[in-house]
Amino acid sequence: MEEIINEMNFIAGLKDAYFVGGFVRDTLLRRPTRDVDIVLKGLSKAMMKEICSKMKTGFFVLDEDRQIYRAVLKKKNVWYFDFSPLKDTIENDLISRDFTVDAIAVPVREWKNFRTLIDPTGGVRDMKEKIVKMVNTDIWAADPLRLWRAFRIAAEIDGKIDEKTSDAIKRNVSLVKKVAGERIRDEFFKILECPESHKWVNRIYESGLFHSTFREFSLFNDTPEHYFHKGGLWEHSLLALRAFEEKILSDEFGKFPEFRNQLKEYFDKRKTVLTKIASLLHDLGKPDTASRISGRLRFFGHERVGSFLSRNVMRRLKASVFDRKFVSDVVYSHMRPSSLSERATPRAFYRFFRSFQSGAHIATVFVALCDRYSYEPVSRSRGEIKGQEEFTSRILKAFYAREEIEKKPPLINGWDIMKNLKIPSGRLVGLILDEIKSAHLLGIIKNKDEAIEYAKKIKDKIFIKDVTVVVPAFNEEKTISATLEKLSGIRKTWEVIVVDDGSSDRTFEIASGYNVRVIRHRVNMGKGMALRTGISQAQGKYIAVQDADMEYDFSQLKEIIEYAIKEDLPAVYGSRFLKKNPMRYLHFYLGNHIVSAFISLLFFRRIVDAYTCYKVVKTEILRSFPFFSRGFEIESEIT
């Protein structure tokens, strides 16, 4: 405290000034702290202005009703001073506090050497025994945040909660709904900062406090018999968090010594806490996506649903935009490292890391590893876990090798591209530069001359757009306008091609009024020919199909497209039969089922909806096939 001598001497000169709460507790336990809690007789806003004027800092209101103010003092370190008014006498003030270990006071004049301990509730004794005990049964209604604070204090002192206090928490958990999210966030994050937070997280869950704070946590109770772990989804999630703490953090990344320094730098306090939250929430979407396929429970799309639900949890905590994005990105992508291990090429690694804007890439790799670790108690396949560890080393090696190259200046710039390839400025230049950067990182090219030759080689193979949505239309004047309205909000890097297949009504005229490309067949040639025309004219890396009759919801197709792009997959299929669907296909179900089964047998791949309209396929793949179908049968031919 030497750096705040002047401030402490000033406060010590004020009448009836006492240290209280966590500052006293941490000081007696010899825990370093820069959070200073002080009560002052007659405290008011006017007095706070005078105090902060002397301390040469400002202040803000923490709690208007209870007149609690915070001043932040920036020296070599940052100090937080929380001031609150003294209630009558110091003894009466203390017995109105929450827990006995927080109901100890010391006069501020003794700031250099605590001598006078004012302890009307036996807090010193409880602190020695590391017990968190409520002062009285009314503390919860006075401030329901204390439900969380009890666990935070117990976690920080590595103690336990008194049995009567624990029972009282369970009876009063519903009160937590009245607490502001940012106050809960501060307590929760401090719990997660503890090295063995998984123990306290489990006790919080068992008390019912998670369920009352976040309705999303009630999903963890769903269908525990469907999961490998006896404790269901909660046990699995808790084991993932525990693995991160015990197998990764406890020995400071000892399993990956080559990257220990970089990993310690990456996992600062903030990212460590966010990764722990993501470990806890990574399978939050499973209950909502559970479906039984051929007797086996599957969770298609659970990472996407989980990402949405995890954002809700972080919003409830009033977390920053960065924190929300970080956690939801990890949850959304936690399955990707496992799929990457099957096609672990340097290019796939590069695309994986490039897809993150939140900096959550390394955290995602470790959540995937801890997800695998969580099955260790219930699985005999130690080989799979060992394989995941080896894969983690490979992907880390690829990432940090890439970082070294990215520190170097680029081989060529946009002007070099335009000059040597004789093309104008535009998106194509940027896309070529991006491919050159990728090739440099992958070791395909090493100098400027090789970069220019590579640019010439790939120029005609680069797709200007990310996606082409082909809309085949024949006499759809009643619905084409509504269809194109729904497509009007797509990204600038997507395009729409309407293929008017010889309509005799106003379809062509209506479509021409929208910002889309319209291609017209002189006569009706069938859906197959319309799609073949769209494929040949597409400028997008991917092709998707949206029928003009409004039978399907474009928002579902949009999700499939975004998933294909993010995962860089060759093809992604939608299905009308994996989940309940409001549409009924009674006329086509049997035929579709027979064709799907036939294709599945031919190629040893499980296809459930061969005729699905919603499929997204890379353009280069579709153009490599010599299609023959002219009508609706092209759907099964593509499959």
XYZ file of C-alpha atoms in Angstrom, residues 56-365:
310
model
C -7.345 13.560 -7.397
C -9.790 11.125 -8.967
C -13.480 10.827 -9.789
C -16.244 8.559 -8.498
C -19.478 6.941 -9.602
C -22.524 5.451 -7.893
C -22.475 1.687 -7.365
C -25.778 1.464 -5.476
C -28.074 4.499 -5.321
C -30.403 3.089 -2.639
C -27.608 2.058 -0.283
C -25.431 5.106 -1.107
C -22.389 3.093 -2.174
C -19.798 4.958 -4.260
C -16.678 3.790 -6.065
C -13.513 5.748 -6.717
C -10.851 4.320 -9.026
C -7.308 5.385 -8.265
C -4.719 4.791 -10.981
C -1.165 4.622 -9.693
C 1.393 2.015 -10.680
C -1.510 -0.340 -10.002
C -5.250 0.318 -10.147
C -6.986 0.625 -6.752
C -10.753 0.443 -6.187
C -12.172 2.317 -3.192
C -15.786 1.534 -2.280
C -17.284 4.002 0.206
C -20.571 3.468 2.072
C -22.238 5.345 4.984
C -21.779 4.111 8.562
C -25.068 2.862 10.012
C -25.301 4.331 13.516
C -22.375 2.683 15.336
C -19.754 0.443 13.789
C -21.079 -2.524 15.813
C -24.619 -2.002 14.504
C -23.244 -1.574 10.999
C -21.412 -4.902 11.190
C -24.328 -6.973 12.497
C -26.400 -5.750 9.537
C -23.875 -7.200 7.065
C -24.084 -10.479 5.151
C -21.539 -13.009 6.430
C -19.541 -13.165 9.628
C -16.200 -13.193 7.764
C -17.233 -9.868 6.200
C -18.519 -8.403 9.477
C -15.108 -7.401 10.833
C -13.909 -3.792 10.987
C -10.592 -2.028 11.590
C -10.143 1.749 12.069
C -8.559 3.275 8.969
C -6.018 5.057 11.198
C -4.475 1.589 11.729
C -3.937 1.028 8.016
C -0.216 0.367 8.486
C -0.744 -2.226 11.230
C -4.121 -3.738 12.128
C -4.446 -3.790 15.931
C -8.112 -3.203 16.768
C -10.410 -5.871 15.371
C -14.095 -5.042 15.834
C -15.839 -8.433 15.534
C -19.356 -8.647 16.997
C -20.390 -11.808 15.053
C -17.374 -14.099 15.536
C -16.022 -13.548 12.051
C -12.360 -13.972 13.013
C -13.103 -17.441 14.396
C -15.070 -18.422 11.283
C -12.287 -17.088 9.082
C -9.728 -19.265 10.834
C -12.001 -22.271 10.287
C -12.707 -21.117 6.704
C -16.475 -21.132 7.163
C -18.903 -18.780 5.402
C -21.840 -18.212 7.739
C -24.773 -15.808 7.387
C -25.097 -13.121 10.043
C -28.895 -13.534 10.146
C -31.705 -14.987 8.032
C -32.783 -11.585 6.664
C -29.652 -10.983 4.585
C -31.022 -12.568 1.390
C -34.069 -10.330 1.015
C -31.968 -7.238 1.764
C -29.640 -8.048 -1.150
C -30.210 -11.297 -3.106
C -26.750 -10.991 -4.706
C -25.519 -12.509 -1.446
C -26.730 -15.866 -2.777
C -23.851 -15.722 -5.273
C -21.466 -13.914 -2.935
C -21.547 -16.776 -0.421
C -20.053 -19.118 -3.023
C -17.556 -16.517 -4.219
C -16.188 -15.879 -0.710
C -16.017 -19.622 0.054
C -14.164 -20.221 -3.222
C -11.686 -17.413 -2.559
C -10.792 -18.611 0.962
C -10.901 -22.268 -0.120
C -13.429 -22.918 2.620
C -16.973 -24.155 2.959
C -20.462 -22.788 3.469
C -22.136 -23.368 6.822
C -24.931 -25.984 6.622
C -27.680 -23.609 7.811
C -26.448 -20.980 5.350
C -26.445 -23.539 2.543
C -30.028 -24.565 3.343
C -31.090 -20.909 3.411
C -29.555 -20.366 -0.039
C -31.594 -23.238 -1.490
C -34.795 -21.807 0.015
C -34.144 -18.329 -1.358
C -32.686 -18.931 -4.849
C -35.734 -17.445 -6.548
C -34.817 -14.003 -5.129
C -31.809 -13.809 -7.459
C -34.079 -12.829 -10.363
C -34.203 -9.323 -8.863
C -30.422 -8.826 -9.164
C -28.838 -6.868 -12.012
C -26.886 -9.054 -14.432
C -23.644 -7.103 -14.137
C -23.523 -7.695 -10.364
C -23.973 -11.453 -10.885
C -21.308 -11.364 -13.608
C -18.736 -9.883 -11.225
C -19.339 -12.612 -8.628
C -19.460 -15.448 -11.189
C -16.275 -14.326 -12.931
C -14.416 -14.120 -9.606
C -15.489 -17.692 -8.837
C -14.176 -18.810 -12.224
C -10.856 -17.114 -11.519
C -10.253 -19.694 -8.760
C -8.025 -22.614 -9.836
C -10.621 -25.250 -8.837
C -13.751 -23.364 -9.800
C -15.410 -26.552 -11.091
C -16.041 -27.656 -7.489
C -17.869 -24.435 -6.698
C -19.700 -24.362 -10.013
C -21.095 -27.805 -9.176
C -22.213 -26.661 -5.717
C -23.906 -23.624 -7.254
C -25.701 -25.921 -9.704
C -26.813 -28.294 -6.931
C -28.203 -25.366 -4.934
C -30.509 -24.444 -7.841
C -28.917 -21.009 -8.175
C -27.894 -21.526 -11.817
C -31.444 -22.521 -12.739
C -32.906 -19.425 -11.096
C -30.313 -17.104 -12.601
C -30.383 -18.495 -16.153
C -33.375 -20.416 -17.450
C -31.016 -21.980 -20.025
C -29.463 -24.114 -17.288
C -32.730 -25.975 -16.776
C -31.887 -27.715 -20.075
C -29.083 -29.588 -18.335
C -31.708 -31.612 -16.477
C -33.156 -32.928 -19.728
C -32.984 -36.639 -20.579
C -29.873 -37.620 -18.583
C -30.360 -41.246 -19.667
C -29.439 -40.249 -23.216
C -25.864 -39.259 -22.343
C -22.807 -41.365 -21.617
C -22.374 -39.909 -18.134
C -24.585 -41.019 -15.258
C -25.107 -37.387 -14.324
C -26.277 -36.565 -17.815
C -25.362 -33.442 -19.712
C -24.446 -31.528 -16.559
C -21.824 -34.102 -15.525
C -20.357 -34.052 -19.032
C -20.139 -30.236 -19.075
C -18.679 -30.112 -15.582
C -16.025 -32.694 -16.491
C -15.030 -30.575 -19.498
C -14.516 -27.575 -17.206
C -12.652 -29.732 -14.710
C -10.382 -31.083 -17.456
C -9.483 -27.542 -18.520
C -8.482 -26.680 -14.964
C -6.768 -29.925 -13.976
C -5.232 -31.166 -17.235
C -4.446 -27.892 -18.982
C -4.062 -25.012 -16.514
C -2.766 -26.763 -13.384
C 0.651 -27.572 -14.875
C 0.705 -24.501 -17.122
C 0.199 -26.331 -20.434
C 2.748 -29.013 -19.591
C 1.335 -31.319 -22.276
C 2.400 -28.760 -24.894
C 5.814 -27.532 -23.674
C 6.814 -26.259 -27.112
C 4.060 -23.626 -26.971
C 3.921 -23.015 -23.202
C 5.001 -19.364 -23.335
C 2.633 -18.466 -26.178
C -0.280 -20.230 -24.484
C 0.365 -18.505 -21.149
C 0.331 -15.189 -22.983
C -2.879 -16.062 -24.830
C -4.769 -17.322 -21.768
C -4.741 -14.154 -19.706
C -7.226 -13.826 -16.839
C -10.044 -12.697 -19.123
C -9.670 -15.388 -21.794
C -9.234 -18.069 -19.127
C -12.546 -17.144 -17.512
C -14.334 -16.965 -20.875
C -12.919 -20.352 -21.901
C -14.173 -21.851 -18.634
C -17.655 -20.479 -19.355
C -17.520 -21.882 -22.887
C -16.434 -25.287 -21.511
C -19.492 -25.235 -19.291
C -21.879 -24.165 -22.068
C -20.438 -25.954 -25.111
C -23.262 -28.540 -25.335
C -26.086 -26.259 -24.202
C -27.865 -26.802 -27.536
C -28.106 -30.593 -27.274
C -31.501 -30.909 -25.521
C -33.180 -28.685 -28.125
C -31.730 -30.643 -31.049
C -32.031 -34.204 -29.753
C -33.620 -36.583 -32.261
C -33.554 -40.353 -32.507
C -32.283 -41.597 -35.871
C -32.269 -45.358 -36.487
C -32.347 -45.985 -32.757
C -29.434 -43.656 -32.069
C -29.757 -40.256 -30.381
C -28.279 -37.482 -32.549
C -27.837 -33.749 -31.993
C -27.616 -32.229 -35.470
C -26.930 -28.502 -35.287
C -26.550 -28.431 -31.506
C -23.500 -26.185 -31.762
C -25.517 -23.531 -33.643
C -28.393 -23.632 -31.130
C -25.904 -23.693 -28.248
C -24.175 -20.610 -29.642
C -27.485 -18.742 -29.599
C -28.318 -19.877 -26.052
C -24.843 -19.034 -24.765
C -25.230 -15.496 -26.131
C -28.423 -15.228 -24.084
C -26.534 -16.274 -20.950
C -23.815 -13.698 -21.607
C -26.392 -10.983 -22.321
C -28.074 -11.772 -18.995
C -24.679 -11.145 -17.396
C -24.413 -7.810 -19.240
C -21.130 -9.089 -20.662
C -19.260 -6.961 -23.186
C -19.727 -7.464 -26.924
C -16.268 -9.048 -27.084
C -17.042 -11.494 -24.254
C -20.376 -12.522 -25.794
C -18.786 -13.048 -29.204
C -15.859 -14.996 -27.746
C -18.027 -17.480 -25.838
C -20.584 -17.943 -28.629
C -17.781 -18.481 -31.175
C -16.239 -21.236 -29.056
C -19.609 -22.927 -28.559
C -20.428 -22.648 -32.274
C -17.066 -24.065 -33.391
C -16.204 -26.587 -30.668
C -16.930 -29.516 -33.022
C -14.694 -28.191 -35.802
C -11.323 -29.369 -34.446
C -12.642 -32.932 -34.297
C -13.802 -32.779 -37.920
C -10.518 -31.126 -38.879
C -8.573 -34.041 -37.420
C -10.033 -36.197 -40.195
C -8.770 -33.854 -42.940
C -5.918 -32.125 -41.135
C -4.245 -30.309 -44.019
C -2.344 -27.024 -43.558
C -4.962 -25.306 -45.742
C -7.784 -26.559 -43.525
C -5.910 -25.313 -40.443
C -5.409 -21.919 -42.058
C -9.097 -21.561 -42.915
C -10.056 -22.602 -39.400
C -7.962 -19.891 -37.752
C -8.915 -17.261 -40.323
C -12.643 -17.764 -39.641
C -12.441 -16.308 -36.096
C -12.810 -12.579 -35.558
C -13.069 -12.771 -31.761
C -9.676 -14.378 -31.148
C -11.386 -17.494 -29.788
C -9.490 -19.942 -32.047
C -7.032 -21.292 -29.454
C -9.751 -21.444 -26.795
C -11.890 -23.485 -29.217
C -9.055 -25.968 -29.762
